[in-house]
Every structure is written in C-alpha cells, then in structure tokens.
Amino acid sequence: MAPTVVFRQVAMLGDSITQQSWGDGGTGAALANAYQRKLDVLNRGLSGYNTAWALPVAQQWLPKTTDSLPETALLIIWFGANDAALPPSPQALTIEEFKANLHTLISLVRSPTSPHYSPSTKILLITPPPVDAEVRGADLMARDPPRVPDRDAERTRQFAEAVKEVGKEAEIPAVDAWSRINEAAERDGGLTKYLNDGLHLTAEGYKLVTVGVSEAIHEFISELHWDHIEQTFPHWADIPNLGALGPQFLAPDSRLV
Amino acid sequence: MAPTVVFRQVAMLGDSITQQSWGDGGTGAALANAYQRKLDVLNRGLSGYNTAWALPVAQQWLPKTTDSLPETALLIIWFGANDAALPPSPQALTIEEFKANLHTLISLVRSPTSPHYSPSTKILLITPPPVDAEVRGADLMARDPPRVPDRDAERTRQFAEAVKEVGKEAEIPAVDAWSRINEAAERDGGLTKYLNDGLHLTAEGYKLVTVGVSEAIHEFISELHWDHIEQTFPHWADIPNLGALGPQFLAPDSRLV
C-alpha cells in the first residue's frame, strides 16, 4: 500500500493581523494561492495575542519530533502589534520581554533539546506594521464602553526594530513591514490607504507585506519559493501518455517530506 | 508533555475551478477565512483532472486509518467540469463512468473495508458550473496552437444532474452550482459576469457557490458550520483572568480530534 502523500506546510503564526490576512487581498490568502499544489499554508493567527501568550500555544501547535504530522517547511512569525501596546493594557510587554519571547519561539524548532526540534524548518520574521495612534485612539473611544488609547507610533517602531535585531541575532530574514508601509504612506500622503482602523491592514497594506515576503523567500529561502517547487502530481495533459492510470502515476515512495 | 493540538481539516477536492478558488473572492479562500482558528481548509484542486485521474490521487491524499494525520472533518468534492469534456478530449468520460467514480471517491472514506475509512468525515458535493461553449471555443481557437472546441452546455448540465443523483443515492448534500449560476445569469443577461473564459469562475461566480456551500453546511452538516465551532484557545481578553500563563490555558487532553 502506497504511503499517504503528505503536503509540507507553511505555518503563519501571529496576531489579528495574521488571522485577518485570509480575507480578500490578505497575505495569508495570497500565500495559500501562490503555493497551490505545493505547500499547505495554515492560518495560525491569534487575535489580540502577544508573544507571551503565543508561546504556550506554539508549544501545542508545532509538531513534536514524536508525531507523524506533516513537516513545517516554513514558519512565519509575525508579532509585535500587541506586544507594543501601552501599559496598563494586559497585552503590553517590554521590548526585552518581546525579544526574549521571539528567541524562545525560534528555539522551539531550532534547539536540539526541544520536543519540537525540526532542523529542516526555515523561519521568516515579519515586523509589526506602523500604527496610526490617533485613528486607533478614536476607534477605541467610539466603542461601547469606550476604551483608552493603547498604541503609540514610536513604541511600535521600536518593536519593529526589535524584530529586525532578533533576525540578525538568530540569522533569520526579517521582512520590514513597518518601513515598507511607512515609506509608501509618506509617498501617498498618509497611512489611511494601508490601515483601516489605525492598527489593522487594508488589502493595500497586505499587498506591500506580500511583496516583502515573496522577495525575502526568493532571496533567502529560495528553495521554498513557490516558483521553485514542482506541483504535485502530473500535469493533466501528460496523464494520457503515462500508461495505465492508477496509483502508479506517483511512485509509491514519493512521500513529499 | 501535552499532546500536539491537531486542527481538523476541510479538504476541497476538485479540478481547476477548485484549485483557482484560492484567488481573491474564491470559494476556497472564503472558506479558509470563515474557518479561522476552527478548521484548516486545504486546496486539493487539480487543474485539468477528471474523476478517473483524481481517484488514484485521492487514494494517496486521504489519511489512512493507520496514519496519525489530522482528521478530515469535511470532504468537499467538486468535479464534472472536465469529465464533461467532449470526445476526443482525453478528459472526456461517460456519465456512467463519472457517477461510478464519484461513488468510488465517496466509498474511500465510507466503506469499512477501505484503508481510508473515516466514519466521522462528512461529505459535500458541488455540481460543475454551467459552461459558455461559444466563449470557451473562441478561447481555445485563439491559442497557439489552436485547440478545437471541447465543451457543450447541455452535456455539462447533464453532468451537473449526475452529481445531484449521486448525492441522492449516497445521501450526501449537493450544492447545485449549475442552477445557482445559470439562474443568476438569466436574470443578469448572460454568463459573462460569472465565467471569465466560458469555463472558469469569476469572483462573482465563486460568491454564488460560497453562499450555496454555506447554506448546505448550515442545513445538513450544521455541527461543522463555522458559526457553530468554537475558536481554539481563549479570547485574548480572558487570558489575564486565567491565572499563571502557560500551557495550562489549554487542558492537556483537549486534542481537537
């Protein structure tokens, strides 16, 4: 009996910006579309979570070395938007805590003593996008009950810098979503085109991040760019020339892991 | 050590219409978005494939009872667009062959003697959409080298009927994409709004199918409608009240299978 063909996976771990990125024009949906018949792209976004809360989740989501689960070929980590919340928000962390948590997340798959050790897993970091603290504050004040402003543009910039520092320290590529969106906003006269509530991304905002992710994979993890992965199973027009149809059009041992 | 939390899956098996449905506005992308933090939705579309060619693929994709792979909670089967091709296309099948293949696909998870037997898996069928044979024929004739017309509106309608017959015979709900799109086209003055090349769906076409899928799940497989599945892991605002953070905010035995 031929073994089950298992698709390797891209797991996208992050906050609401990741969770919502499966909407029209979102980066998660765009990656899933690009990786058709190549890799399964999984939404592991957790609205409102910071890195401290994501850690125990990741410890339960990531396959363990003792599992027979599909391999995580690419782990995308996109946090900071909530970690950068201002005290007294329960989401607020210090930059030092944030950086330590990112390093811990990375060590889950990188450390040989971790139960999730997976030396074949590549990692990509994404910085939080910029915030428009005024728009975000107005959005919160308009809620019932009203909430006090909880974000600051400069603080989020520092958390974006922290992601890049962790990337350098761990030798992991980081997509600078903060700079890409901020520079586009400076050209276009503001963040409104890219942020819909001062914090979350519009389809235009996601598009800038998607381009950054594509470029980073192409440059640093080239073997995992969708352009460099063969589609599973033969092209339909080749099938009539393969001889008798059946499971033999995939060799029994061609497990995709 | 807590067991790995495994997301149950929705596998969407079909042809190019399924494969392309992860684009903006597509049904696959819409389902993946709706099932955020609930079920993983997998693109198992195979451009150009008919059901005969899909069978050996399904035999390798579907988890086996001996695997420790995630459960397929919902299997969506959407074929017919290529099966209904006109001879001498190598894609062409007879209606009897098509129906038998659909029954075989269903039996892969339903038959107790199948290595893929999964009594907990629910199944949903989707009929092929209508074709505009004239637009499709013109598209093929304009290619280099030109190809002869290979679709017929009435033949595709018969294959759509066949899907509904299989649904009745196997007691499985079938979303009538053919009628939904055809009726909308009669109101709107043509298929152009719903088909982009006479065969494949526009975002507007996919939206009609998505509504049909949502309604069918709601009516017949209610426990798997996204509105009836709890999100994994606590709402972020509840976390500060859960006590010390850590893996304990998910009970160790709450494996999602």
mmCIF file of N, CA, C and O in Angstrom, chain B residues 111-175:
data_model
loop_
_atom_site.group_PDB
_atom_site.id
_atom_site.type_symbol
_atom_site.label_atom_id
_atom_site.label_comp_id
_atom_site.label_asym_id
_atom_site.label_seq_id
_atom_site.Cartn_x
_atom_site.Cartn_y
_atom_site.Cartn_z
ATOM 1 N N SER B 111 -16.505 3.293 3.113
ATOM 2 C CA SER B 111 -16.523 1.831 3.159
ATOM 3 C C SER B 111 -15.646 1.311 4.301
ATOM 4 O O SER B 111 -14.459 1.643 4.386
ATOM 5 N N PRO B 112 -16.216 0.499 5.198
ATOM 6 C CA PRO B 112 -15.435 -0.003 6.337
ATOM 7 C C PRO B 112 -14.206 -0.799 5.912
ATOM 8 O O PRO B 112 -13.256 -0.927 6.693
ATOM 9 N N THR B 113 -14.195 -1.309 4.690
ATOM 10 C CA THR B 113 -13.028 -2.079 4.262
ATOM 11 C C THR B 113 -11.974 -1.205 3.577
ATOM 12 O O THR B 113 -10.923 -1.697 3.184
ATOM 13 N N SER B 114 -12.261 0.100 3.425
ATOM 14 C CA SER B 114 -11.295 0.987 2.771
ATOM 15 C C SER B 114 -10.167 1.336 3.735
ATOM 16 O O SER B 114 -10.401 1.547 4.934
ATOM 17 N N PRO B 115 -8.943 1.436 3.233
ATOM 18 C CA PRO B 115 -7.845 1.875 4.115
ATOM 19 C C PRO B 115 -8.020 3.329 4.559
ATOM 20 O O PRO B 115 -7.322 3.778 5.463
ATOM 21 N N HIS B 116 -8.944 4.068 3.904
ATOM 22 C CA HIS B 116 -9.184 5.477 4.261
ATOM 23 C C HIS B 116 -10.484 5.640 5.050
ATOM 24 O O HIS B 116 -10.985 6.756 5.189
ATOM 25 N N TYR B 117 -11.045 4.527 5.510
ATOM 26 C CA TYR B 117 -12.337 4.543 6.205
ATOM 27 C C TYR B 117 -12.326 5.572 7.339
ATOM 28 O O TYR B 117 -11.455 5.556 8.210
ATOM 29 N N SER B 118 -13.293 6.490 7.306
ATOM 30 C CA SER B 118 -13.346 7.553 8.311
ATOM 31 C C SER B 118 -14.804 7.905 8.552
ATOM 32 O O SER B 118 -15.349 8.836 7.966
ATOM 33 N N PRO B 119 -15.458 7.166 9.440
ATOM 34 C CA PRO B 119 -16.907 7.367 9.620
ATOM 35 C C PRO B 119 -17.259 8.755 10.122
ATOM 36 O O PRO B 119 -18.399 9.191 9.973
ATOM 37 N N SER B 120 -16.302 9.479 10.690
ATOM 38 C CA SER B 120 -16.617 10.823 11.191
ATOM 39 C C SER B 120 -16.542 11.882 10.094
ATOM 40 O O SER B 120 -16.935 13.028 10.317
ATOM 41 N N THR B 121 -16.024 11.531 8.920
ATOM 42 C CA THR B 121 -15.883 12.516 7.850
ATOM 43 C C THR B 121 -17.231 12.779 7.173
ATOM 44 O O THR B 121 -17.900 11.846 6.731
ATOM 45 N N LYS B 122 -17.633 14.053 7.124
ATOM 46 C CA LYS B 122 -18.821 14.452 6.371
ATOM 47 C C LYS B 122 -18.408 14.790 4.947
ATOM 48 O O LYS B 122 -17.266 15.214 4.702
ATOM 49 N N ILE B 123 -19.337 14.618 4.017
ATOM 50 C CA ILE B 123 -19.033 14.854 2.600
ATOM 51 C C ILE B 123 -20.036 15.843 2.027
ATOM 52 O O ILE B 123 -21.214 15.845 2.411
ATOM 53 N N LEU B 124 -19.561 16.698 1.141
ATOM 54 C CA LEU B 124 -20.416 17.652 0.438
ATOM 55 C C LEU B 124 -20.035 17.616 -1.036
ATOM 56 O O LEU B 124 -18.848 17.666 -1.378
ATOM 57 N N LEU B 125 -21.035 17.499 -1.898
ATOM 58 C CA LEU B 125 -20.789 17.519 -3.339
ATOM 59 C C LEU B 125 -21.128 18.898 -3.894
ATOM 60 O O LEU B 125 -22.004 19.594 -3.384
ATOM 61 N N ILE B 126 -20.433 19.295 -4.949
ATOM 62 C CA ILE B 126 -20.781 20.523 -5.682
ATOM 63 C C ILE B 126 -20.879 20.144 -7.155
ATOM 64 O O ILE B 126 -20.014 19.422 -7.674
ATOM 65 N N THR B 127 -21.918 20.599 -7.833
ATOM 66 C CA THR B 127 -22.049 20.307 -9.267
ATOM 67 C C THR B 127 -21.095 21.206 -10.055
ATOM 68 O O THR B 127 -20.701 22.276 -9.581
ATOM 69 N N PRO B 128 -20.736 20.803 -11.276
ATOM 70 C CA PRO B 128 -19.971 21.728 -12.111
ATOM 71 C C PRO B 128 -20.838 22.941 -12.434
ATOM 72 O O PRO B 128 -22.056 22.844 -12.484
ATOM 73 N N PRO B 129 -20.202 24.096 -12.631
ATOM 74 C CA PRO B 129 -20.952 25.279 -13.071
ATOM 75 C C PRO B 129 -21.331 25.137 -14.536
ATOM 76 O O PRO B 129 -20.816 24.254 -15.234
ATOM 77 N N PRO B 130 -22.237 25.978 -15.027
ATOM 78 C CA PRO B 130 -22.539 25.951 -16.454
ATOM 79 C C PRO B 130 -21.319 26.387 -17.265
ATOM 80 O O PRO B 130 -20.418 27.032 -16.739
ATOM 81 N N VAL B 131 -21.287 25.991 -18.532
ATOM 82 C CA VAL B 131 -20.237 26.486 -19.423
ATOM 83 C C VAL B 131 -20.879 27.367 -20.506
ATOM 84 O O VAL B 131 -22.046 27.204 -20.835
ATOM 85 N N ASP B 132 -20.087 28.292 -21.018
ATOM 86 C CA ASP B 132 -20.470 29.047 -22.210
ATOM 87 C C ASP B 132 -19.602 28.489 -23.346
ATOM 88 O O ASP B 132 -18.436 28.870 -23.491
ATOM 89 N N ALA B 133 -20.181 27.544 -24.084
ATOM 90 C CA ALA B 133 -19.388 26.789 -25.067
ATOM 91 C C ALA B 133 -18.813 27.693 -26.150
ATOM 92 O O ALA B 133 -17.715 27.437 -26.663
ATOM 93 N N GLU B 134 -19.550 28.755 -26.475
ATOM 94 C CA GLU B 134 -19.074 29.658 -27.529
ATOM 95 C C GLU B 134 -17.824 30.418 -27.066
ATOM 96 O O GLU B 134 -16.826 30.489 -27.782
ATOM 97 N N VAL B 135 -17.895 30.969 -25.844
ATOM 98 C CA VAL B 135 -16.745 31.708 -25.303
ATOM 99 C C VAL B 135 -15.563 30.766 -25.110
ATOM 100 O O VAL B 135 -14.423 31.086 -25.455
ATOM 101 N N ARG B 136 -15.834 29.567 -24.557
ATOM 102 C CA ARG B 136 -14.771 28.586 -24.360
ATOM 103 C C ARG B 136 -14.139 28.192 -25.705
ATOM 104 O O ARG B 136 -12.917 28.108 -25.826
ATOM 105 N N GLY B 137 -14.989 27.946 -26.714
ATOM 106 C CA GLY B 137 -14.472 27.553 -28.026
ATOM 107 C C GLY B 137 -13.602 28.640 -28.634
ATOM 108 O O GLY B 137 -12.527 28.352 -29.182
ATOM 109 N N ALA B 138 -14.041 29.899 -28.492
ATOM 110 C CA ALA B 138 -13.252 31.010 -29.035
ATOM 111 C C ALA B 138 -11.920 31.124 -28.312
ATOM 112 O O ALA B 138 -10.874 31.383 -28.920
ATOM 113 N N ASP B 139 -11.939 30.891 -27.000
ATOM 114 C CA ASP B 139 -10.708 30.946 -26.202
ATOM 115 C C ASP B 139 -9.722 29.878 -26.686
ATOM 116 O O ASP B 139 -8.524 30.152 -26.864
ATOM 117 N N LEU B 140 -10.237 28.671 -26.950
ATOM 118 C CA LEU B 140 -9.359 27.584 -27.396
ATOM 119 C C LEU B 140 -8.819 27.850 -28.808
ATOM 120 O O LEU B 140 -7.644 27.575 -29.094
ATOM 121 N N MET B 141 -9.700 28.374 -29.690
ATOM 122 C CA MET B 141 -9.281 28.629 -31.076
ATOM 123 C C MET B 141 -8.212 29.719 -31.134
ATOM 124 O O MET B 141 -7.416 29.757 -32.072
ATOM 125 N N ALA B 142 -8.203 30.612 -30.126
ATOM 126 C CA ALA B 142 -7.244 31.725 -30.126
ATOM 127 C C ALA B 142 -5.886 31.300 -29.579
ATOM 128 O O ALA B 142 -4.938 32.085 -29.576
ATOM 129 N N ARG B 143 -5.769 30.039 -29.098
ATOM 130 C CA ARG B 143 -4.490 29.623 -28.511
ATOM 131 C C ARG B 143 -3.488 29.246 -29.594
ATOM 132 O O ARG B 143 -3.838 29.062 -30.750
ATOM 133 N N ASP B 144 -2.240 29.132 -29.198
ATOM 134 C CA ASP B 144 -1.184 28.756 -30.138
ATOM 135 C C ASP B 144 -0.527 27.480 -29.637
ATOM 136 O O ASP B 144 0.222 27.528 -28.652
ATOM 137 N N PRO B 145 -0.733 26.306 -30.244
ATOM 138 C CA PRO B 145 -1.586 26.107 -31.419
ATOM 139 C C PRO B 145 -3.072 26.133 -31.030
ATOM 140 O O PRO B 145 -3.396 25.865 -29.869
ATOM 141 N N PRO B 146 -3.937 26.430 -31.994
ATOM 142 C CA PRO B 146 -5.378 26.465 -31.703
ATOM 143 C C PRO B 146 -5.867 25.078 -31.291
ATOM 144 O O PRO B 146 -5.349 24.057 -31.737
ATOM 145 N N ARG B 147 -6.869 25.058 -30.391
ATOM 146 C CA ARG B 147 -7.489 23.788 -29.993
ATOM 147 C C ARG B 147 -8.962 23.814 -30.394
ATOM 148 O O ARG B 147 -9.582 24.868 -30.437
ATOM 149 N N VAL B 148 -9.481 22.636 -30.708
ATOM 150 C CA VAL B 148 -10.885 22.565 -31.131
ATOM 151 C C VAL B 148 -11.795 22.737 -29.918
ATOM 152 O O VAL B 148 -11.404 22.419 -28.792
ATOM 153 N N PRO B 149 -13.015 23.237 -30.147
ATOM 154 C CA PRO B 149 -13.978 23.374 -29.042
ATOM 155 C C PRO B 149 -14.154 22.043 -28.316
ATOM 156 O O PRO B 149 -14.191 20.982 -28.952
ATOM 157 N N ASP B 150 -14.238 22.084 -26.993
ATOM 158 C CA ASP B 150 -14.249 20.828 -26.216
ATOM 159 C C ASP B 150 -15.334 20.789 -25.139
ATOM 160 O O ASP B 150 -15.311 19.908 -24.283
ATOM 161 N N ARG B 151 -16.262 21.765 -25.156
ATOM 162 C CA ARG B 151 -17.312 21.749 -24.146
ATOM 163 C C ARG B 151 -18.665 21.977 -24.811
ATOM 164 O O ARG B 151 -18.755 22.564 -25.895
ATOM 165 N N ASP B 152 -19.716 21.536 -24.127
ATOM 166 C CA ASP B 152 -21.076 21.675 -24.626
ATOM 167 C C ASP B 152 -21.973 21.990 -23.436
ATOM 168 O O ASP B 152 -21.914 21.280 -22.420
ATOM 169 N N ALA B 153 -22.788 23.033 -23.573
ATOM 170 C CA ALA B 153 -23.590 23.488 -22.428
ATOM 171 C C ALA B 153 -24.509 22.383 -21.912
ATOM 172 O O ALA B 153 -24.626 22.156 -20.699
ATOM 173 N N GLU B 154 -25.182 21.677 -22.843
ATOM 174 C CA GLU B 154 -26.145 20.653 -22.441
ATOM 175 C C GLU B 154 -25.445 19.464 -21.775
ATOM 176 O O GLU B 154 -25.927 18.908 -20.785
ATOM 177 N N ARG B 155 -24.275 19.091 -22.314
ATOM 178 C CA ARG B 155 -23.555 17.961 -21.717
ATOM 179 C C ARG B 155 -23.127 18.284 -20.284
ATOM 180 O O ARG B 155 -23.264 17.441 -19.384
ATOM 181 N N THR B 156 -22.652 19.491 -20.062
ATOM 182 C CA THR B 156 -22.257 19.868 -18.700
ATOM 183 C C THR B 156 -23.466 19.889 -17.773
ATOM 184 O O THR B 156 -23.377 19.484 -16.602
ATOM 185 N N ARG B 157 -24.641 20.321 -18.298
ATOM 186 C CA ARG B 157 -25.854 20.288 -17.481
ATOM 187 C C ARG B 157 -26.161 18.857 -17.036
ATOM 188 O O ARG B 157 -26.545 18.602 -15.888
ATOM 189 N N GLN B 158 -25.962 17.900 -17.954
ATOM 190 C CA GLN B 158 -26.232 16.501 -17.601
ATOM 191 C C GLN B 158 -25.267 16.003 -16.524
ATOM 192 O O GLN B 158 -25.651 15.226 -15.644
ATOM 193 N N PHE B 159 -24.029 16.455 -16.581
ATOM 194 C CA PHE B 159 -23.070 16.050 -15.549
ATOM 195 C C PHE B 159 -23.416 16.701 -14.209
ATOM 196 O O PHE B 159 -23.202 16.104 -13.143
ATOM 197 N N ALA B 160 -23.957 17.913 -14.265
ATOM 198 C CA ALA B 160 -24.426 18.550 -13.018
ATOM 199 C C ALA B 160 -25.587 17.744 -12.428
ATOM 200 O O ALA B 160 -25.637 17.498 -11.212
ATOM 201 N N GLU B 161 -26.504 17.309 -13.289
ATOM 202 C CA GLU B 161 -27.609 16.458 -12.824
ATOM 203 C C GLU B 161 -27.070 15.179 -12.207
ATOM 204 O O GLU B 161 -27.586 14.687 -11.190
ATOM 205 N N ALA B 162 -26.032 14.619 -12.831
ATOM 206 C CA ALA B 162 -25.457 13.363 -12.332
ATOM 207 C C ALA B 162 -24.911 13.527 -10.913
ATOM 208 O O ALA B 162 -25.026 12.617 -10.080
ATOM 209 N N VAL B 163 -24.328 14.690 -10.630
ATOM 210 C CA VAL B 163 -23.816 14.933 -9.277
ATOM 211 C C VAL B 163 -24.972 14.906 -8.280
ATOM 212 O O VAL B 163 -24.873 14.309 -7.192
ATOM 213 N N LYS B 164 -26.086 15.535 -8.667
ATOM 214 C CA LYS B 164 -27.237 15.544 -7.743
ATOM 215 C C LYS B 164 -27.790 14.131 -7.560
ATOM 216 O O LYS B 164 -28.207 13.759 -6.448
ATOM 217 N N GLU B 165 -27.772 13.335 -8.621
ATOM 218 C CA GLU B 165 -28.238 11.947 -8.495
ATOM 219 C C GLU B 165 -27.334 11.155 -7.550
ATOM 220 O O GLU B 165 -27.821 10.408 -6.694
ATOM 221 N N VAL B 166 -26.033 11.333 -7.689
ATOM 222 C CA VAL B 166 -25.109 10.644 -6.777
ATOM 223 C C VAL B 166 -25.379 11.079 -5.341
ATOM 224 O O VAL B 166 -25.384 10.261 -4.419
ATOM 225 N N GLY B 167 -25.634 12.383 -5.159
ATOM 226 C CA GLY B 167 -25.949 12.879 -3.819
ATOM 227 C C GLY B 167 -27.158 12.175 -3.230
ATOM 228 O O GLY B 167 -27.142 11.750 -2.066
ATOM 229 N N LYS B 168 -28.197 12.035 -4.053
ATOM 230 C CA LYS B 168 -29.405 11.352 -3.552
ATOM 231 C C LYS B 168 -29.107 9.889 -3.257
ATOM 232 O O LYS B 168 -29.505 9.356 -2.222
ATOM 233 N N GLU B 169 -28.388 9.236 -4.177
ATOM 234 C CA GLU B 169 -28.103 7.816 -3.999
ATOM 235 C C GLU B 169 -27.254 7.562 -2.746
ATOM 236 O O GLU B 169 -27.445 6.566 -2.046
ATOM 237 N N ALA B 170 -26.323 8.460 -2.475
ATOM 238 C CA ALA B 170 -25.418 8.247 -1.339
ATOM 239 C C ALA B 170 -25.850 9.030 -0.104
ATOM 240 O O ALA B 170 -25.152 9.000 0.922
ATOM 241 N N GLU B 171 -27.001 9.734 -0.208
ATOM 242 C CA GLU B 171 -27.492 10.558 0.910
ATOM 243 C C GLU B 171 -26.450 11.570 1.363
ATOM 244 O O GLU B 171 -26.098 11.659 2.551
ATOM 245 N N ILE B 172 -25.969 12.317 0.384
ATOM 246 C CA ILE B 172 -24.963 13.354 0.637
ATOM 247 C C ILE B 172 -25.492 14.655 0.032
ATOM 248 O O ILE B 172 -25.968 14.656 -1.108
ATOM 249 N N PRO B 173 -25.430 15.784 0.761
ATOM 250 C CA PRO B 173 -25.923 17.034 0.183
ATOM 251 C C PRO B 173 -25.086 17.471 -1.020
ATOM 252 O O PRO B 173 -23.875 17.255 -1.057
ATOM 253 N N ALA B 174 -25.782 18.039 -2.005
ATOM 254 C CA ALA B 174 -25.101 18.528 -3.213
ATOM 255 C C ALA B 174 -25.468 19.992 -3.417
ATOM 256 O O ALA B 174 -26.649 20.355 -3.416
ATOM 257 N N VAL B 175 -24.470 20.839 -3.563
ATOM 258 C CA VAL B 175 -24.691 22.249 -3.880
ATOM 259 C C VAL B 175 -24.833 22.357 -5.395
ATOM 260 O O VAL B 175 -23.940 21.951 -6.141
#
